[in-house]
Amino acid sequence: MKVNIIIDVLRAFTVSHIAFIKGVERIYLVANKSLAFGMKEKNPEYILCGEEHGLLIHGFDLDNSPTNIISKELSGEILVQKTTNGTKVTLDNLDADRIFVTGYSNSKTLVKYLHTININYLNIIPSRQKDDDLAVKDYIERLYKHKSLSTIDIIQRITDSDIAMKFFNDKRFNPKDIVYSTTNFDTNFIMEIKSDERNNVYIQKITMKDYY
């Protein structure tokens, strides 16, 4: 079985993870804002979430900030997510038997699940070739192979990455997003890519009660 894992630490799949913690039922992924607005037109109850150039898209309901989304009550809601890297890279890598998405926040739980299934080929795909995503790629690889590693080093690499700098130097961004993105939330679910009857791609929360 071939498994793809797509990583986006800052911030797409940290936001997705927190959205599920806050009660979201499903998260559709789209490649551009036009598709997002099209889904919203057909389904006015959907919540648009995402960013362009890291900032809120005009007409969207939520931005791509973990700090903002953690304050929302989202029980039973359906999100439509559009980001610069995470959603696009996921949609470009659907060529596997099973596909999972993660940031750092959900990576430890994901590896626990990987150890319960038979994998012939594991393809770990950073959304960017930058040290935030590459650090988590290294983290997942070492955990999967039962090798020792320092989580402090992984967190430091994320915090010191080029993309993280704007959260400390640009007032349009919230440095608390880095805190959430470098926190391992001990949740009992993983995030798997599925598609509906119209081939719309979405993230599904898969609970792991049997493994805890």
Backbone as a ProteinNet text record, in pm:
[ID]
protein_1_A
[PRIMARY]
MKVNIIIDVLRAFTVSHIAFIKGVERIYLVANKSLAFGMKEKNPEYILCGEEHGLLIHGFDLDNSPTNIISKELSGEILVQKTTNGTKVTLDNLDADRIFVTGYSNSKTLVKYLHTININYLNIIPSRQKDDDLAVKDYIERLYKHKSLSTIDIIQRITDSDIAMKFFNDKRFNPKDIVYSTTNFDTNFIMEIKSDERNNVYIQKITMKDYY
[TERTIARY]
84.3	0	87.8	55.4	126.5	53.3	130.4	75	147.4	71.4	125.3	91.3	188.9	166	207.4	116.1	147.1	156.7	267.8	295.8	279.6	206	206	194.4	307.1	314.4	262.7	309.9	275.1	197.1	63.3	-13.2	-130.8	-141.6	-266	-317.1	-231	-282.9	-277.2	-211.4	-231.9	-372.4	-413	-549.4	-651.7	-629.4	-722.5	-736.8	-624.2	-625.1	-705.9	-679.6	-752.2	-899.9	-930.9	-1071.8	-1146.1	-1082.1	-1145.8	-1158.3	-1058.7	-1068.3	-1188.8	-1215.5	-1326.5	-1460.8	-1462.8	-1589.8	-1628.8	-1540.8	-1571.6	-1597.2	-1693.7	-1730.5	-1646	-1614.9	-1545.5	-1477.2	-1362.8	-1292.3	-1264.7	-1333.9	-1306.5	-1180.3	-1100.4	-980.2	-1000.6	-966.3	-979	-848.8	-826.6	-701.3	-700.2	-818.1	-822.4	-949.7	-951.5	-1064.6	-1191.9	-1180.3	-1300	-1378	-1305.5	-1371.5	-1434.8	-1367.2	-1422.7	-1552.9	-1552.8	-1674.2	-1785.8	-1749	-1848.7	-1915.7	-1836.9	-1894.2	-1983.7	-1941.6	-2020.4	-2153.4	-2151.2	-2274.5	-2377.3	-2329	-2419.1	-2455.7	-2369	-2388.9	-2359.2	-2453.9	-2429.5	-2385.4	-2415.5	-2378.8	-2231.3	-2161.6	-2020	-1940.5	-1832.1	-1744.4	-1615.5	-1583.5	-1461.9	-1345.3	-1235.8	-1120.1	-993.1	-902.6	-778.3	-707	-613.6	-529.7	-475.5	-438.9	-352.5	-241.8	-118.7	-3.3	-7.3	-65.6	-71.1	-184.1	-261.1	-362.6	-503.6	-601.6	-742.3	-781.4	-851.2	-902.7	-1033.2	-1045.7	-1168.6	-1288.5	-1388.8	-1506.9	-1504.5	-1389.4	-1379.5	-1426.3	-1466.1	-1514.8	-1402.2	-1299.7	-1188.4	-1056.6	-952.7	-820	-749.9	-618.5	-541.1	-463.9	-524.6	-457.2	-507.8	-420.2	-461.5	-513.3	-452.7	-494.3	-638.2	-677	-814	-913	-876.8	-973.9	-998.4	-900.1	-918.7	-1021.5	-1051.5	-1149.7	-1292.5	-1309.1	-1440.7	-1512.2	-1644.8	-1726.4	-1768.6	-1721.1	-1738.7	-1805.8	-1873.5	-1935.3	-2030.8	-2004.8	-2091.3	-2074.2	-1981.5	-1964.8	-1882	-1899	-1818	-1736.2	-1605.4	-1514.7	-1473.1	-1440.7	-1375.5	-1243.4	-1132.6	-1000.7	-920	-865.9	-776.2	-651.6	-535.6	-410.6	-310.2	-201.8	-102.4	-31.5	-1	80.2	9.7	-35.7	-86.7	-198.8	-300.6	-413.9	-373	-293.8	-252	-164.6	-67.1	22.8	-54.2	-150.7	-233.7	-309.9	-372.5	-450.9	-363.7	-235.1	-141.4	-81.5	-114.9	-53.5	-158.3	-254.4	-362.5	-336.6	-213.3	-177.4	-130.2	-213.9	-177.3	-302.5	-281.1	-394.7	-459	-373	-423.5	-338.2	-403.3	-336.6	-373.7	-271.4	-292.5	-228.5	-283.6	-223.6	-193.5	-91.8	-54.1	32.9	33.7	137.6	221.9	291.6	360.1	258.8	152.3	57.6	-6.5	-16.5	-84.4	8.9	138	230.3	258.8	268.3	296.3	181.5	59.1	-57.9	-62.5	-29.1	-29.6	68.6	187.6	286.5	238.9	172.8	115.2	19.4	-58.1	-151.4	-76.7	26.2	102.6	159.1	192.9	247.8	144	17.4	-89	-133.1	-77.6	-120.1	-0.3	-27.5	78.1	108.3	231.1	272.5	387.9	371.5	480	568.3	503.8	578.9	522	607.6	567.2	632.7	550.4	598.2	560.6	659.8	636.1	670.1	570.2	581.1	567.7	675.8	663.3	593	507.7	440.8	538.8	644	752.1	884.2	986	1120.5	1184.2	1117	1161.8	1171.7	1247.1	1283.9	1168.7	1058.9	945.3	886.6	858.6	802.5	907.1	1031.1	1137	1168.1	1157	1178.8	1076.9	951.7	847.1	859.4	905.4	935	1039.1	1147	1249.8	1192.3	1106.6	1044.2	960.8	877.4	792.2	876.8	978.2	1063.6	1131.4	1182.5	1254.5	1158.4	1043.8	944.5	896.7	874.3	824.6	925	1053.9	1160.1	1205.6	1133.3	1162.4	1302.3	1345.2	1475.3	1457.2	1558.6	1551.7	1567.4	1509	1519.2	1479.4	1516.7	1484.5	1370.5	1258.1	1147.5	1185.8	1274.8	1320.5	1387.4	1469.2	1536.7	1436.7	1335.2	1233.4	1159.4	1117.9	1045.5	1133.5	1261.5	1353.4	1369.5	1377.4	1388.9	1266.2	1148.2	1025.8	1027.6	1059.8	1058.6	1162.3	1275.7	1383.7	1373.3	1272.8	1260.8	1231.6	1266.5	1246.3	1101.3	1009.5	868.1	816.5	876.9	832.1	870.1	972.2	1022.2	917	828.9	729.2	630.8	614.4	522	577.7	707.2	770.6	801.7	811	856.1	749	636.6	530.6	403.9	355.6	240.8	111.6	109.7	-9.8	-24.8	80.6	79.8	90.8	34.5	27.4	132.9	227.3	330.3	274.8	153.1	92.2	67.2	56.8	39.8	157.2	276.3	393.9	383.5	330	312.1	218.9	104	9.9	69.4	146.4	202.6	317	370.5	478.7	433.3	302	244.9	192.3	229.3	177.8	47	-65.3	-195.8	-223.6	-247.5	-266.7	-411.8	-443	-578.4	-581.5	-699.7	-712.5	-764.5	-721.6	-764.7	-653.9	-666.4	-577.4	-661.5	-595.6	-666.4	-635.4	-737.7	-720.7	-796.7	-737.6	-799.8	-899.8	-1019.2	-1126.1	-1182.7	-1274.5	-1346.2	-1492.8	-1580.1	-1723.3	-1771	-1902.3	-1959.2	-1935.6	-1901.4	-1870.7	-1720.7	-1643	-1496.6	-1438.6	-1515.5	-1460.6	-1373.7	-1253.9	-1157.4	-1177.7	-1175.4	-1192.7	-1108.2	-1087.9	-1020.3	-1125.9	-1107.5	-1197.1	-1121.7	-1184.1	-1129.7	-1153.2	-1045	-1053.2	-1014.2	-1111.6	-1086.7	-1016	-924.7	-839.7	-867	-989.5	-1023.7	-964.7	-955.2	-907.9	-759	-687.9	-542.7	-495.8	-588.6	-552.3	-602.5
-119.5	0	124.5	216.7	344.1	446.6	516.8	620.5	751.9	856.9	992	1068.8	1142.6	1235.2	1373.7	1468.8	1606.4	1689.3	1761.9	1841.9	1989.9	2060.4	2207.1	2253.8	2296.1	2334.5	2476.2	2569.7	2711.3	2756.7	2742.3	2705	2615	2575.7	2516.8	2399.4	2300.8	2179.5	2185.3	2288.9	2321.4	2377.4	2466	2520.2	2408	2317.6	2205.8	2122.7	2092.1	2010.8	2079.1	2207.2	2280.3	2292.2	2309.2	2315.8	2188.1	2073.7	1947.6	1939.1	1986.5	1991.3	2074.9	2181.2	2272.1	2222.2	2104	2041.8	2039.4	2085.5	2083.1	1939.8	1925	1792.3	1750.5	1845.9	1814.8	1941.2	1923.4	2037.3	2008	2078.4	2067	2146.4	2092.9	2160.9	2207.8	2332.9	2386.8	2455.4	2462.6	2516.2	2667.5	2728.7	2874.6	2930.5	3061.5	3124.6	3121.7	3118.1	3110.9	2982.6	2872	2745.4	2750.9	2817.9	2832.2	2910.9	3022.5	3103.8	3027.3	2943.2	2862	2762.8	2701.8	2608.2	2681.4	2801.3	2880.8	2923.6	2954.9	2996.3	2882.9	2760.5	2644.9	2598.7	2629.4	2584.6	2701.9	2793.8	2916.2	2891.2	2773.7	2743.5	2708.2	2680.1	2647.3	2768.7	2741.7	2846.7	2847.8	2962.2	2975.1	3013	2942.1	2958.1	2953.8	3048.7	3042	3174.3	3178.9	3298.3	3313.6	3436.2	3471.1	3558.9	3524.5	3596.4	3597.2	3492.4	3477.8	3551	3629	3715.5	3673.6	3720.5	3690	3727.4	3638.1	3664.7	3741.8	3850.1	3930.4	3842.5	3842.8	3760.5	3627.2	3589.7	3466.5	3493.3	3387.1	3398.6	3394.1	3315.2	3296.7	3304.9	3348.2	3349.3	3216	3216.1	3092.3	3092.9	3151.7	3167.4	3066.8	2981.2	2891.5	2968	3083.5	3164.3	3210.1	3247.7	3293.3	3177.1	3068.5	2959.7	2887.6	2889.2	2818.6	2888.2	3014.4	3089.3	3072.5	2999.3	2985.7	2858.3	2865.7	2746.2	2692.7	2574.6	2523.6	2386.2	2349.1	2216.2	2192.2	2083.7	2044.6	2122.9	2217.7	2302.6	2232.4	2280.5	2235.3	2353.4	2333.4	2437.5	2411.4	2519.3	2512.1	2585.8	2515.3	2570.8	2591.5	2713.1	2745.4	2812.7	2752.9	2814.2	2813.4	2885.5	2899.4	2767.9	2691.8	2572	2441.4	2429.1	2301	2242	2321.3	2267.1	2233.2	2319.7	2296.6	2171.6	2158.5	2042.7	1913.1	1917.7	1799	1759.8	1857.4	1829.1	1780.5	1811.8	1766.7	1629	1572.2	1445.1	1345.8	1319.8	1227.1	1085.1	1058.4	931.1	828.1	796.8	698	626.1	511.1	435.9	508.9	569.5	649.5	775.1	885	1015	1081.2	1129	1197.7	1335.9	1428.5	1561.4	1587.8	1670.1	1699.9	1823.5	1886.1	1980.6	1911.9	1991.1	1930.6	1885.6	1961.7	1942.6	1804.2	1739.5	1609.8	1497.1	1528.3	1433.3	1310.9	1328.6	1214.2	1113.6	1164	1076.3	1004.5	1076.9	1015.7	899.2	916.2	808.4	687.2	710.2	598.1	518.5	590.3	520.9	447.3	509	444.6	310.3	299.3	174	62.3	95.3	-6.2	-56.5	-0.8	-40.8	-90.6	-167.3	-221	-122.9	-74.3	25.5	-30.3	-31.5	-72.4	45.1	161.1	280	401.4	467.8	586.8	708.5	801.2	921.3	1042.6	1104.7	1219.6	1346.3	1432.2	1545.1	1677.4	1754.8	1888.4	1981.7	2068.4	2163.7	2264.5	2292	2379.1	2312.4	2339.5	2293.1	2395.5	2416.9	2510.9	2435.9	2492.5	2413.8	2384.8	2461.7	2428.2	2292.4	2276.6	2149.5	2038	2073.6	1972	1916.8	2001.5	1954.9	1848.5	1870.4	1773.7	1648.9	1664.7	1546.6	1459	1520.4	1445.7	1381.4	1455.2	1406.2	1281.5	1287.2	1173.4	1053.1	1077.5	967.7	896.4	973.4	912.8	840.8	902.2	835.4	705.4	709.7	591.5	476.6	511.7	410.6	381.4	435.7	415.1	463.9	572.3	630.9	745.2	765.7	872.5	1008.7	1110	1245.5	1342.2	1467.3	1572.3	1657.6	1656.7	1744.1	1890.4	1919.7	2058.2	2107.8	2022.8	2061.5	2083.3	1997.5	2011.7	2143.7	2172.6	2297.3	2418.1	2409	2520	2542.7	2435.8	2450.2	2518.1	2482.2	2547.4	2695	2725	2863	2949.6	2891.1	2965.8	2967.4	2902	2894.3	3031.2	3045.9	3173.8	3218.4	3125.5	3162	3206.1	3155.5	3193.8	3336.6	3391	3522.6	3632.2	3620.6	3726.4	3733.5	3623.5	3624.3	3704.9	3726.6	3806.9	3948.8	3967.8	4096.8	4176.7	4115.4	4180.9	4184.6	4303.1	4319.3	4261.4	4230.5	4169.8	4022.9	3966.1	3825.4	3812.9	3705.2	3685.6	3584.6	3625.9	3531.2	3412.9	3425.2	3311.3	3194.6	3224.7	3116.9	3019.3	3071.1	2984.5	2893	2946	2865.3	2747.9	2776.1	2668.1	2569.6	2621	2535.9	2448.9	2480.4	2399.1	2326.1	2313.9	2240.4	2106	2000.7	1867.8	1847.2	1860.4	1840.6	1690.5	1644.3	1500.7	1463.5	1456.3	1422.4	1279.2	1219.7	1078.2	1061.8	1151.5	1138.6	1182.2	1136.5	1177.4	1239.7	1297.2	1365.9	1297.1	1238	1162.3	1229.2	1222.7	1279.4	1180.7	1231.7	1154.9	1237.2	1177.2	1253.1	1212.8	1310.4	1282	1232.6	1217.8	1162.1	1251.4	1377.3	1469.7	1490	1405.1	1410.4	1535.9	1599.6	1708.5	1648.5	1700.6	1646.6	1712.7	1630.6	1687.3	1612	1675.9	1612.1	1555.8	1431.6	1364.7	1336.2	1363.3	1327.1	1178.2	1103.6	960.2	934.2	895.3	871.4	737.7	734.4	617.5	551.3	539.5	483.2	344.2	268.3	130.2	120.8	232.7	227.8	300.9	343.2	416.8	341.8
0	0	0	-88.8	-93.6	-7.9	74.1	161.1	135.3	110.2	101.2	228.1	278.1	388.8	342.4	348.7	311.9	438.8	450.8	569.8	537.8	620.9	619.6	764.2	819.1	960.3	981.1	896.3	908.8	785.9	787.7	904.5	869.5	743.3	692.7	775.1	798.2	861.5	1014.2	1067.3	1208.6	1226.8	1135.1	1137.2	1121.1	1027	1005.8	1132.7	1195	1317	1427.5	1448.4	1552.6	1517.3	1389.1	1347	1385.6	1366.7	1407.5	1559.7	1631.3	1777.4	1819.5	1744.2	1776	1724.4	1663.3	1629.3	1483.9	1394.6	1251.2	1204.7	1115.5	1065.2	945.8	857.5	732.1	681.9	612.4	554	407.1	318.8	175.9	141.9	49.9	2.8	-140	-166.2	-301.6	-341.2	-472.8	-524.7	-534	-542.2	-556.3	-494.2	-478.7	-409.3	-492.9	-624.4	-708.8	-681.9	-667.9	-635	-496.5	-404.7	-269.6	-272.6	-345.1	-354.1	-424.6	-522.9	-591.9	-498.2	-410	-312.5	-212.8	-175.9	-81.3	-143	-271.5	-339.8	-339.6	-360.6	-361.8	-220.6	-125.1	13.6	106.8	123.4	200.3	344.3	395.5	534.3	549.7	439	446.2	494.6	564.5	616.4	534.9	474.9	395.1	485.9	468.4	557	472.4	492.7	417.9	406	311	297.5	156.6	125.5	12.5	67.6	35.4	90	242.8	299.4	443.7	512.7	437.7	497.7	456.8	534.6	509.1	367	299.6	165.3	177.7	102.4	106	69.7	155.6	133.5	206.1	261.9	341.3	484.3	551.6	689	791.7	762.1	854.7	779.9	851.2	790.6	818.7	809.8	825.8	957.8	1060.8	1189.1	1291.9	1346	1454.3	1575.5	1602.9	1717.4	1703.6	1582.8	1560.4	1562.1	1498	1483.6	1615.9	1705.4	1832.3	1920.7	1889.7	1968.8	1916.5	1805.6	1742.5	1789	1790.6	1813.8	1677.4	1642.4	1506.4	1502.3	1606.5	1612.9	1496.4	1422	1311.8	1183.8	1181.6	1063.7	955.5	832.9	719.5	669.7	661.7	615.2	471.2	401.7	271	287	267.5	297.4	169.9	157.1	45.9	102.5	78.8	123	8.4	28	-78.4	-107.9	-3.3	-21.8	14.5	137.4	186.1	104.2	75.6	0.3	-142.4	-203.5	-342.4	-354.5	-265.9	-272.4	-247.9	-158.7	-134.9	-260.3	-323.7	-444.1	-559.3	-554.3	-657.5	-627.4	-512	-471.4	-421.2	-507.3	-473.3	-524.5	-566.7	-629.7	-527.1	-431.1	-329.1	-281.5	-219	-165.1	-47.9	34.1	145	156.7	192.4	198.6	330.4	399.9	526.7	521.3	598.9	610.8	757.5	780.7	918.4	924.9	1043.1	1080.6	1186.3	1267.4	1382	1486.4	1502.5	1612.7	1615.6	1500.7	1491.2	1447.3	1432.3	1369.3	1456.1	1585.7	1673.4	1670.1	1673.4	1665.3	1531.2	1424.6	1291.7	1284.8	1338	1333.2	1412.8	1525.2	1600.5	1512.3	1432	1342.9	1232.1	1176.1	1069.2	1114.1	1240.4	1292.6	1299.5	1278.2	1285.7	1148.3	1040.6	906.6	826.4	722.6	636.8	524.6	521.4	423	341.1	209.6	120.7	80.2	65	22.8	94.2	171.8	246.7	184	136	68	152.8	214.4	302.3	225.2	207.9	115.5	190.4	203.2	260.6	161.4	211.7	122.6	65.1	140.3	95	131.1	53.4	88.5	182.3	294.2	396.4	528.6	622.8	739.5	834.4	827.9	914.3	875.1	745.9	698.7	694.8	660	655.1	794.1	895.8	1033	1071	1034.5	1068	981.1	858.9	776.2	846.9	894.7	967.9	1093.8	1162.4	1286	1258	1155.5	1120.7	1078.4	995.9	949.5	1066.5	1160.4	1273.1	1368.1	1394.4	1479.1	1415.2	1285.5	1214.7	1221.3	1219.4	1224.7	1367.8	1466.1	1608.6	1645.3	1582	1613.9	1713.6	1795.5	1894.9	1827.5	1888.6	1836.9	1946	1927	2022.8	1969.5	2041	1999.6	2016.3	2109.5	2128.1	2000.8	1939.8	1815.2	1702.4	1693.9	1589.6	1606.6	1728.1	1755.6	1725.9	1760.6	1734	1584.4	1507.9	1362.1	1303.2	1352.7	1304.7	1340.4	1465.3	1514.6	1443.9	1408.8	1343.6	1191.7	1136.1	990	929.5	802.8	733.7	739.9	716.6	711.7	848.4	955.7	1090.4	1125.4	1061	1098.2	1084.9	984.1	965.4	1081.8	1153.1	1267	1384.5	1383.8	1488.1	1441.2	1309.9	1256.7	1184.1	1151.1	1073.8	1159.2	1188.2	1277.8	1221	1092.8	1033.7	1073.5	1130.5	1169.3	1321.1	1373.9	1518.7	1563.9	1648.5	1693.7	1771.5	1824.7	1894.3	1798.9	1668.7	1570.4	1574.5	1602.2	1611	1732.8	1841.5	1962.7	1934.7	1872.6	1841.2	1740.9	1646.4	1541.1	1590.5	1707.6	1764.9	1891.8	1907.3	2020.4	1972.3	2042.1	2010.2	2086.3	2016	2077.9	2087.7	2207.3	2230.1	2199.8	2072.1	2028.6	1976.9	1977	1939.8	1797.5	1708.4	1569.1	1475	1351	1243.1	1133.3	1032.9	924.7	792	732.6	608.1	494.7	376.2	256.7	197.5	168.7	105.8	-9.6	-85.7	-188.4	-186.2	-217.3	-214.5	-350.9	-365.8	-488.5	-610	-586.7	-696.7	-713.8	-649.6	-653.9	-590.4	-502.9	-423.3	-312.9	-299.5	-203.4	-67.5	37.6	171.4	273.3	387.9	500.4	593.5	631.8	725.7	855.5	964.9	1096.4	1120.4	1144	1169	1314.7	1394.9	1536.8	1557.2	1652.3	1674	1808.2	1846	1977.2	1997.8	1890.7	1902.5	1934.7	1921.8	1938.4	2062.6	2148.6	2269.5	2391.7
[MASK]
++++++++++++++++++++++++++++++++++++++++++++++++++++++++++++++++++++++++++++++++++++++++++++++++++++++++++++++++++++++++++++++++++++++++++++++++++++++++++++++++++++++++++++++++++++++++++++++++++++++++++++++++++++

